[in-house]
Amino acid sequence: MSPLLRRASRSRLVTLVRKPGCHLCDDAEAVVSRVCADLGVSWEHKDITEDEELNRRYWEQIPVVLIDGEQHTFWRVDENRLRKALR
């Protein structure tokens, strides 16, 4: 990856909206963690049970992946699609 692309990637933020005890959330976190580590992209996770707004917006879709605050996917995270979106 070129240094220019690497710098652009670092300014991105992936957010995984999840809840405790959710096996799909665990699967999504493994994919998000791996892809973000490979591409040098920052990521965070937020617990839907601790945020009323996230709960209202995404309860029926968790896990949800946001890229820079915009919804990218929900339920199952496709590794290749996430990589492509972050490049």
PDB file of C-alpha atoms in Angstrom, residues 29-83:
ATOM      1  CA  GLU A  29     -15.687  -8.179  15.753  1.00  0.00           C
ATOM      2  CA  ALA A  30     -13.164 -10.789  14.582  1.00  0.00           C
ATOM      3  CA  VAL A  31     -13.555  -9.629  10.962  1.00  0.00           C
ATOM      4  CA  VAL A  32     -13.495  -5.907  11.791  1.00  0.00           C
ATOM      5  CA  SER A  33     -10.450  -6.329  14.036  1.00  0.00           C
ATOM      6  CA  ARG A  34      -8.518  -8.298  11.425  1.00  0.00           C
ATOM      7  CA  VAL A  35      -9.339  -6.008   8.487  1.00  0.00           C
ATOM      8  CA  CYS A  36      -8.654  -2.806  10.411  1.00  0.00           C
ATOM      9  CA  ALA A  37      -5.351  -4.148  11.725  1.00  0.00           C
ATOM     10  CA  ASP A  38      -4.281  -5.177   8.223  1.00  0.00           C
ATOM     11  CA  LEU A  39      -5.192  -1.792   6.730  1.00  0.00           C
ATOM     12  CA  GLY A  40      -4.117   0.428   9.620  1.00  0.00           C
ATOM     13  CA  VAL A  41      -7.656   1.735  10.188  1.00  0.00           C
ATOM     14  CA  SER A  42      -8.898   2.770  13.627  1.00  0.00           C
ATOM     15  CA  TRP A  43     -11.936   0.992  14.998  1.00  0.00           C
ATOM     16  CA  GLU A  44     -14.092   0.968  18.099  1.00  0.00           C
ATOM     17  CA  HIS A  45     -17.040  -0.950  19.423  1.00  0.00           C
ATOM     18  CA  LYS A  46     -20.130   0.422  21.100  1.00  0.00           C
ATOM     19  CA  ASP A  47     -22.534  -1.517  23.285  1.00  0.00           C
ATOM     20  CA  ILE A  48     -26.082  -1.018  22.046  1.00  0.00           C
ATOM     21  CA  THR A  49     -27.441  -1.690  25.540  1.00  0.00           C
ATOM     22  CA  GLU A  50     -25.608   1.386  26.868  1.00  0.00           C
ATOM     23  CA  ASP A  51     -26.691   3.908  24.239  1.00  0.00           C
ATOM     24  CA  GLU A  52     -30.372   4.791  23.817  1.00  0.00           C
ATOM     25  CA  GLU A  53     -29.923   6.335  20.356  1.00  0.00           C
ATOM     26  CA  LEU A  54     -27.991   3.350  18.982  1.00  0.00           C
ATOM     27  CA  ASN A  55     -30.565   1.027  20.539  1.00  0.00           C
ATOM     28  CA  ARG A  56     -33.414   2.885  18.867  1.00  0.00           C
ATOM     29  CA  ARG A  57     -31.728   3.002  15.458  1.00  0.00           C
ATOM     30  CA  TYR A  58     -30.075  -0.420  15.193  1.00  0.00           C
ATOM     31  CA  TRP A  59     -31.636  -2.895  17.668  1.00  0.00           C
ATOM     32  CA  GLU A  60     -33.063  -5.188  14.976  1.00  0.00           C
ATOM     33  CA  GLN A  61     -29.906  -5.083  12.836  1.00  0.00           C
ATOM     34  CA  ILE A  62     -27.047  -5.813  15.232  1.00  0.00           C
ATOM     35  CA  PRO A  63     -24.235  -6.258  14.714  1.00  0.00           C
ATOM     36  CA  VAL A  64     -23.952  -3.089  12.642  1.00  0.00           C
ATOM     37  CA  VAL A  65     -20.754  -1.762  11.085  1.00  0.00           C
ATOM     38  CA  LEU A  66     -20.418   1.972  10.498  1.00  0.00           C
ATOM     39  CA  ILE A  67     -17.634   3.568   8.479  1.00  0.00           C
ATOM     40  CA  ASP A  68     -17.091   7.188   9.412  1.00  0.00           C
ATOM     41  CA  GLY A  69     -20.561   7.217  10.985  1.00  0.00           C
ATOM     42  CA  GLU A  70     -22.359   5.835   7.910  1.00  0.00           C
ATOM     43  CA  GLN A  71     -23.896   2.364   7.964  1.00  0.00           C
ATOM     44  CA  HIS A  72     -21.840  -0.093   5.934  1.00  0.00           C
ATOM     45  CA  THR A  73     -23.476  -3.411   6.791  1.00  0.00           C
ATOM     46  CA  PHE A  74     -25.381  -5.374   9.407  1.00  0.00           C
ATOM     47  CA  TRP A  75     -25.815  -8.958  10.678  1.00  0.00           C
ATOM     48  CA  ARG A  76     -22.908 -10.542   8.787  1.00  0.00           C
ATOM     49  CA  VAL A  77     -19.703  -8.733   7.876  1.00  0.00           C
ATOM     50  CA  ASP A  78     -18.181  -9.675   4.539  1.00  0.00           C
ATOM     51  CA  GLU A  79     -14.419  -9.318   4.898  1.00  0.00           C
ATOM     52  CA  ASN A  80     -13.744  -8.557   1.236  1.00  0.00           C
ATOM     53  CA  ARG A  81     -16.510  -5.958   1.051  1.00  0.00           C
ATOM     54  CA  LEU A  82     -15.209  -4.221   4.187  1.00  0.00           C
ATOM     55  CA  ARG A  83     -11.649  -4.200   2.815  1.00  0.00           C
TER      56      ARG A  83
END
